Amino acid sequence: MTHLEEYLNKEQVGYRRIIHSRAYTAQKTAAYAHISGKEIAKPVMVKIDGRLCMAVIPASGSLDTMALKEATGARDVRLASEPEFKNSFPDCEVGAMPPFGNLYNMDVFVSTELTQDPFISFNACNHSELIQISYKDYQRLVNPVVLDVTYHPIIHN
């Protein structure tokens, strides 16, 4: 049992486990799990003024680092490299961390878009399993700062 599952059970949060084919991107995970990409919570690791933080956005979007910088009043915001964060989640496969930065002693910022749906789904510390909970439970457990930090790139064919 992962740290996350222990936490959800301790807090008596109802959740649904979704098993899917192994996937390494949030969009592929959404497709394999038959869930809309806007309902998958994708953690993006960032460094805000040198501090490791977690921004959580829908899988269907991208993080707007300039909007995050503006909203936090930071001097510097950049994406964290894998070597900078991989040891921060010892109970997770690399890149499969759940959007619970609070369990790993980091600030969490969540996209306004994720607050719109009644449920969110996210990696269960591995690349072949999701956990789905109500957004209200997520908000209560994580208490993230809600910001408008997602953009949707236009794809030209």
PDB file of N, CA and C in Angstrom, residues 60-122:
ATOM      1  N   SER A  60      -5.244  17.515 -20.547  1.00  0.00           N
ATOM      2  CA  SER A  60      -5.515  18.084 -21.865  1.00  0.00           C
ATOM      3  C   SER A  60      -4.857  19.449 -22.073  1.00  0.00           C
ATOM      4  N   GLY A  61      -4.224  19.992 -21.046  1.00  0.00           N
ATOM      5  CA  GLY A  61      -3.631  21.320 -21.150  1.00  0.00           C
ATOM      6  C   GLY A  61      -2.140  21.334 -20.900  1.00  0.00           C
ATOM      7  N   SER A  62      -1.592  22.524 -20.895  1.00  0.00           N
ATOM      8  CA  SER A  62      -0.181  22.760 -20.596  1.00  0.00           C
ATOM      9  C   SER A  62      -0.087  23.828 -19.517  1.00  0.00           C
ATOM     10  N   LEU A  63       0.996  23.793 -18.768  1.00  0.00           N
ATOM     11  CA  LEU A  63       1.201  24.771 -17.697  1.00  0.00           C
ATOM     12  C   LEU A  63       1.694  26.086 -18.279  1.00  0.00           C
ATOM     13  N   ASP A  64       1.050  27.170 -17.884  1.00  0.00           N
ATOM     14  CA  ASP A  64       1.469  28.515 -18.265  1.00  0.00           C
ATOM     15  C   ASP A  64       2.381  29.029 -17.153  1.00  0.00           C
ATOM     16  N   THR A  65       3.695  28.861 -17.335  1.00  0.00           N
ATOM     17  CA  THR A  65       4.642  29.239 -16.287  1.00  0.00           C
ATOM     18  C   THR A  65       4.644  30.746 -16.032  1.00  0.00           C
ATOM     19  N   MET A  66       4.360  31.536 -17.070  1.00  0.00           N
ATOM     20  CA  MET A  66       4.302  32.994 -16.863  1.00  0.00           C
ATOM     21  C   MET A  66       3.111  33.366 -15.978  1.00  0.00           C
ATOM     22  N   ALA A  67       1.976  32.718 -16.184  1.00  0.00           N
ATOM     23  CA  ALA A  67       0.798  32.973 -15.345  1.00  0.00           C
ATOM     24  C   ALA A  67       1.074  32.532 -13.910  1.00  0.00           C
ATOM     25  N   LEU A  68       1.784  31.414 -13.736  1.00  0.00           N
ATOM     26  CA  LEU A  68       2.140  30.940 -12.399  1.00  0.00           C
ATOM     27  C   LEU A  68       3.088  31.921 -11.717  1.00  0.00           C
ATOM     28  N   LYS A  69       4.046  32.421 -12.460  1.00  0.00           N
ATOM     29  CA  LYS A  69       4.992  33.404 -11.924  1.00  0.00           C
ATOM     30  C   LYS A  69       4.253  34.666 -11.478  1.00  0.00           C
ATOM     31  N   GLU A  70       3.358  35.140 -12.332  1.00  0.00           N
ATOM     32  CA  GLU A  70       2.583  36.342 -12.022  1.00  0.00           C
ATOM     33  C   GLU A  70       1.690  36.131 -10.791  1.00  0.00           C
ATOM     34  N   ALA A  71       0.989  35.006 -10.758  1.00  0.00           N
ATOM     35  CA  ALA A  71       0.041  34.723  -9.675  1.00  0.00           C
ATOM     36  C   ALA A  71       0.725  34.527  -8.325  1.00  0.00           C
ATOM     37  N   THR A  72       1.951  33.993  -8.347  1.00  0.00           N
ATOM     38  CA  THR A  72       2.659  33.753  -7.084  1.00  0.00           C
ATOM     39  C   THR A  72       3.557  34.911  -6.684  1.00  0.00           C
ATOM     40  N   GLY A  73       3.773  35.863  -7.598  1.00  0.00           N
ATOM     41  CA  GLY A  73       4.659  36.977  -7.293  1.00  0.00           C
ATOM     42  C   GLY A  73       6.118  36.550  -7.227  1.00  0.00           C
ATOM     43  N   ALA A  74       6.444  35.419  -7.834  1.00  0.00           N
ATOM     44  CA  ALA A  74       7.804  34.890  -7.794  1.00  0.00           C
ATOM     45  C   ALA A  74       8.730  35.662  -8.733  1.00  0.00           C
ATOM     46  N   ARG A  75      10.013  35.612  -8.432  1.00  0.00           N
ATOM     47  CA  ARG A  75      11.019  36.196  -9.312  1.00  0.00           C
ATOM     48  C   ARG A  75      11.354  35.215 -10.439  1.00  0.00           C
ATOM     49  N   ASP A  76      11.327  33.902 -10.110  1.00  0.00           N
ATOM     50  CA  ASP A  76      11.728  32.896 -11.081  1.00  0.00           C
ATOM     51  C   ASP A  76      10.828  31.659 -10.978  1.00  0.00           C
ATOM     52  N   VAL A  77      10.276  31.247 -12.098  1.00  0.00           N
ATOM     53  CA  VAL A  77       9.490  30.007 -12.182  1.00  0.00           C
ATOM     54  C   VAL A  77       9.973  29.253 -13.404  1.00  0.00           C
ATOM     55  N   ARG A  78      10.321  27.995 -13.209  1.00  0.00           N
ATOM     56  CA  ARG A  78      10.743  27.153 -14.326  1.00  0.00           C
ATOM     57  C   ARG A  78      10.338  25.708 -14.047  1.00  0.00           C
ATOM     58  N   LEU A  79      10.244  24.932 -15.117  1.00  0.00           N
ATOM     59  CA  LEU A  79       9.970  23.513 -14.963  1.00  0.00           C
ATOM     60  C   LEU A  79      11.157  22.862 -14.274  1.00  0.00           C
ATOM     61  N   ALA A  80      10.889  21.932 -13.368  1.00  0.00           N
ATOM     62  CA  ALA A  80      11.962  21.193 -12.695  1.00  0.00           C
ATOM     63  C   ALA A  80      12.387  20.040 -13.592  1.00  0.00           C
ATOM     64  N   SER A  81      13.651  19.723 -13.568  1.00  0.00           N
ATOM     65  CA  SER A  81      14.143  18.579 -14.338  1.00  0.00           C
ATOM     66  C   SER A  81      13.904  17.305 -13.525  1.00  0.00           C
ATOM     67  N   GLU A  82      13.842  16.182 -14.211  1.00  0.00           N
ATOM     68  CA  GLU A  82      13.592  14.909 -13.527  1.00  0.00           C
ATOM     69  C   GLU A  82      14.590  14.640 -12.392  1.00  0.00           C
ATOM     70  N   PRO A  83      15.900  14.870 -12.599  1.00  0.00           N
ATOM     71  CA  PRO A  83      16.836  14.646 -11.484  1.00  0.00           C
ATOM     72  C   PRO A  83      16.543  15.525 -10.256  1.00  0.00           C
ATOM     73  N   GLU A  84      15.906  16.683 -10.484  1.00  0.00           N
ATOM     74  CA  GLU A  84      15.602  17.577  -9.372  1.00  0.00           C
ATOM     75  C   GLU A  84      14.440  17.086  -8.513  1.00  0.00           C
ATOM     76  N   PHE A  85      13.560  16.228  -9.067  1.00  0.00           N
ATOM     77  CA  PHE A  85      12.403  15.813  -8.278  1.00  0.00           C
ATOM     78  C   PHE A  85      12.238  14.314  -8.075  1.00  0.00           C
ATOM     79  N   LYS A  86      12.954  13.489  -8.835  1.00  0.00           N
ATOM     80  CA  LYS A  86      12.664  12.055  -8.789  1.00  0.00           C
ATOM     81  C   LYS A  86      12.845  11.428  -7.403  1.00  0.00           C
ATOM     82  N   ASN A  87      13.752  11.931  -6.600  1.00  0.00           N
ATOM     83  CA  ASN A  87      13.952  11.368  -5.261  1.00  0.00           C
ATOM     84  C   ASN A  87      12.956  11.899  -4.231  1.00  0.00           C
ATOM     85  N   SER A  88      12.132  12.855  -4.626  1.00  0.00           N
ATOM     86  CA  SER A  88      11.136  13.429  -3.717  1.00  0.00           C
ATOM     87  C   SER A  88       9.921  12.524  -3.529  1.00  0.00           C
ATOM     88  N   PHE A  89       9.785  11.516  -4.395  1.00  0.00           N
ATOM     89  CA  PHE A  89       8.628  10.620  -4.359  1.00  0.00           C
ATOM     90  C   PHE A  89       9.112   9.173  -4.265  1.00  0.00           C
ATOM     91  N   PRO A  90       9.661   8.777  -3.112  1.00  0.00           N
ATOM     92  CA  PRO A  90      10.294   7.459  -2.998  1.00  0.00           C
ATOM     93  C   PRO A  90       9.338   6.277  -3.181  1.00  0.00           C
ATOM     94  N   ASP A  91       8.049   6.487  -2.989  1.00  0.00           N
ATOM     95  CA  ASP A  91       7.098   5.379  -3.119  1.00  0.00           C
ATOM     96  C   ASP A  91       6.410   5.352  -4.482  1.00  0.00           C
ATOM     97  N   CYS A  92       6.913   6.148  -5.434  1.00  0.00           N
ATOM     98  CA  CYS A  92       6.284   6.244  -6.757  1.00  0.00           C
ATOM     99  C   CYS A  92       7.284   5.938  -7.860  1.00  0.00           C
ATOM    100  N   GLU A  93       6.754   5.390  -8.964  1.00  0.00           N
ATOM    101  CA  GLU A  93       7.574   5.279 -10.161  1.00  0.00           C
ATOM    102  C   GLU A  93       7.832   6.700 -10.656  1.00  0.00           C
ATOM    103  N   VAL A  94       8.990   6.916 -11.270  1.00  0.00           N
ATOM    104  CA  VAL A  94       9.341   8.249 -11.764  1.00  0.00           C
ATOM    105  C   VAL A  94       8.289   8.720 -12.763  1.00  0.00           C
ATOM    106  N   GLY A  95       7.764   9.907 -12.523  1.00  0.00           N
ATOM    107  CA  GLY A  95       6.761  10.485 -13.408  1.00  0.00           C
ATOM    108  C   GLY A  95       5.334  10.037 -13.128  1.00  0.00           C
ATOM    109  N   ALA A  96       5.128   9.216 -12.097  1.00  0.00           N
ATOM    110  CA  ALA A  96       3.779   8.722 -11.790  1.00  0.00           C
ATOM    111  C   ALA A  96       3.294   9.210 -10.432  1.00  0.00           C
ATOM    112  N   MET A  97       3.810  10.350 -10.005  1.00  0.00           N
ATOM    113  CA  MET A  97       3.430  10.857  -8.689  1.00  0.00           C
ATOM    114  C   MET A  97       1.991  11.382  -8.723  1.00  0.00           C
ATOM    115  N   PRO A  98       1.297  11.233  -7.595  1.00  0.00           N
ATOM    116  CA  PRO A  98      -0.064  11.751  -7.501  1.00  0.00           C
ATOM    117  C   PRO A  98      -0.022  13.254  -7.220  1.00  0.00           C
ATOM    118  N   PRO A  99      -1.131  13.960  -7.415  1.00  0.00           N
ATOM    119  CA  PRO A  99      -1.137  15.417  -7.218  1.00  0.00           C
ATOM    120  C   PRO A  99      -1.258  15.833  -5.745  1.00  0.00           C
ATOM    121  N   PHE A 100      -0.596  15.095  -4.883  1.00  0.00           N
ATOM    122  CA  PHE A 100      -0.644  15.337  -3.442  1.00  0.00           C
ATOM    123  C   PHE A 100       0.727  15.796  -2.950  1.00  0.00           C
ATOM    124  N   GLY A 101       1.200  16.920  -3.473  1.00  0.00           N
ATOM    125  CA  GLY A 101       2.491  17.451  -3.053  1.00  0.00           C
ATOM    126  C   GLY A 101       2.568  17.683  -1.560  1.00  0.00           C
ATOM    127  N   ASN A 102       1.421  17.927  -0.926  1.00  0.00           N
ATOM    128  CA  ASN A 102       1.392  18.144   0.522  1.00  0.00           C
ATOM    129  C   ASN A 102       1.928  16.928   1.284  1.00  0.00           C
ATOM    130  N   LEU A 103       1.779  15.723   0.726  1.00  0.00           N
ATOM    131  CA  LEU A 103       2.305  14.517   1.382  1.00  0.00           C
ATOM    132  C   LEU A 103       3.818  14.428   1.258  1.00  0.00           C
ATOM    133  N   TYR A 104       4.388  15.253   0.404  1.00  0.00           N
ATOM    134  CA  TYR A 104       5.826  15.245   0.156  1.00  0.00           C
ATOM    135  C   TYR A 104       6.454  16.598   0.493  1.00  0.00           C
ATOM    136  N   ASN A 105       5.784  17.339   1.370  1.00  0.00           N
ATOM    137  CA  ASN A 105       6.282  18.618   1.882  1.00  0.00           C
ATOM    138  C   ASN A 105       6.534  19.665   0.804  1.00  0.00           C
ATOM    139  N   MET A 106       5.586  19.808  -0.120  1.00  0.00           N
ATOM    140  CA  MET A 106       5.725  20.866  -1.120  1.00  0.00           C
ATOM    141  C   MET A 106       4.395  21.577  -1.335  1.00  0.00           C
ATOM    142  N   ASP A 107       4.490  22.833  -1.735  1.00  0.00           N
ATOM    143  CA  ASP A 107       3.306  23.623  -2.044  1.00  0.00           C
ATOM    144  C   ASP A 107       2.637  23.058  -3.293  1.00  0.00           C
ATOM    145  N   VAL A 108       1.300  23.155  -3.323  1.00  0.00           N
ATOM    146  CA  VAL A 108       0.534  22.647  -4.458  1.00  0.00           C
ATOM    147  C   VAL A 108      -0.344  23.769  -5.008  1.00  0.00           C
ATOM    148  N   PHE A 109      -0.262  23.957  -6.320  1.00  0.00           N
ATOM    149  CA  PHE A 109      -1.091  24.918  -7.035  1.00  0.00           C
ATOM    150  C   PHE A 109      -1.937  24.112  -8.011  1.00  0.00           C
ATOM    151  N   VAL A 110      -3.236  24.340  -8.034  1.00  0.00           N
ATOM    152  CA  VAL A 110      -4.112  23.582  -8.923  1.00  0.00           C
ATOM    153  C   VAL A 110      -4.802  24.520  -9.906  1.00  0.00           C
ATOM    154  N   SER A 111      -4.944  24.038 -11.132  1.00  0.00           N
ATOM    155  CA  SER A 111      -5.601  24.809 -12.183  1.00  0.00           C
ATOM    156  C   SER A 111      -7.088  24.963 -11.888  1.00  0.00           C
ATOM    157  N   THR A 112      -7.592  26.156 -12.117  1.00  0.00           N
ATOM    158  CA  THR A 112      -9.019  26.436 -11.968  1.00  0.00           C
ATOM    159  C   THR A 112      -9.857  25.424 -12.742  1.00  0.00           C
ATOM    160  N   GLU A 113      -9.366  24.996 -13.901  1.00  0.00           N
ATOM    161  CA  GLU A 113     -10.120  24.063 -14.737  1.00  0.00           C
ATOM    162  C   GLU A 113     -10.459  22.766 -14.018  1.00  0.00           C
ATOM    163  N   LEU A 114      -9.571  22.286 -13.169  1.00  0.00           N
ATOM    164  CA  LEU A 114      -9.834  21.018 -12.469  1.00  0.00           C
ATOM    165  C   LEU A 114     -10.930  21.151 -11.417  1.00  0.00           C
ATOM    166  N   THR A 115     -11.213  22.357 -10.994  1.00  0.00           N
ATOM    167  CA  THR A 115     -12.259  22.555  -9.977  1.00  0.00           C
ATOM    168  C   THR A 115     -13.655  22.460 -10.580  1.00  0.00           C
ATOM    169  N   GLN A 116     -13.753  22.428 -11.903  1.00  0.00           N
ATOM    170  CA  GLN A 116     -15.044  22.443 -12.605  1.00  0.00           C
ATOM    171  C   GLN A 116     -15.745  21.091 -12.628  1.00  0.00           C
ATOM    172  N   ASP A 117     -14.986  20.004 -12.552  1.00  0.00           N
ATOM    173  CA  ASP A 117     -15.568  18.659 -12.625  1.00  0.00           C
ATOM    174  C   ASP A 117     -15.782  18.088 -11.230  1.00  0.00           C
ATOM    175  N   PRO A 118     -16.812  17.274 -11.055  1.00  0.00           N
ATOM    176  CA  PRO A 118     -17.055  16.697  -9.728  1.00  0.00           C
ATOM    177  C   PRO A 118     -15.982  15.688  -9.311  1.00  0.00           C
ATOM    178  N   PHE A 119     -15.297  15.050 -10.292  1.00  0.00           N
ATOM    179  CA  PHE A 119     -14.272  14.051  -9.973  1.00  0.00           C
ATOM    180  C   PHE A 119     -12.972  14.369 -10.689  1.00  0.00           C
ATOM    181  N   ILE A 120     -11.874  13.948 -10.073  1.00  0.00           N
ATOM    182  CA  ILE A 120     -10.581  13.993 -10.742  1.00  0.00           C
ATOM    183  C   ILE A 120      -9.948  12.613 -10.612  1.00  0.00           C
ATOM    184  N   SER A 121      -9.107  12.288 -11.583  1.00  0.00           N
ATOM    185  CA  SER A 121      -8.379  11.022 -11.582  1.00  0.00           C
ATOM    186  C   SER A 121      -6.897  11.344 -11.700  1.00  0.00           C
ATOM    187  N   PHE A 122      -6.073  10.480 -11.135  1.00  0.00           N
ATOM    188  CA  PHE A 122      -4.633  10.739 -11.145  1.00  0.00           C
ATOM    189  C   PHE A 122      -3.858   9.444 -10.951  1.00  0.00           C
TER     190      PHE A 122
END
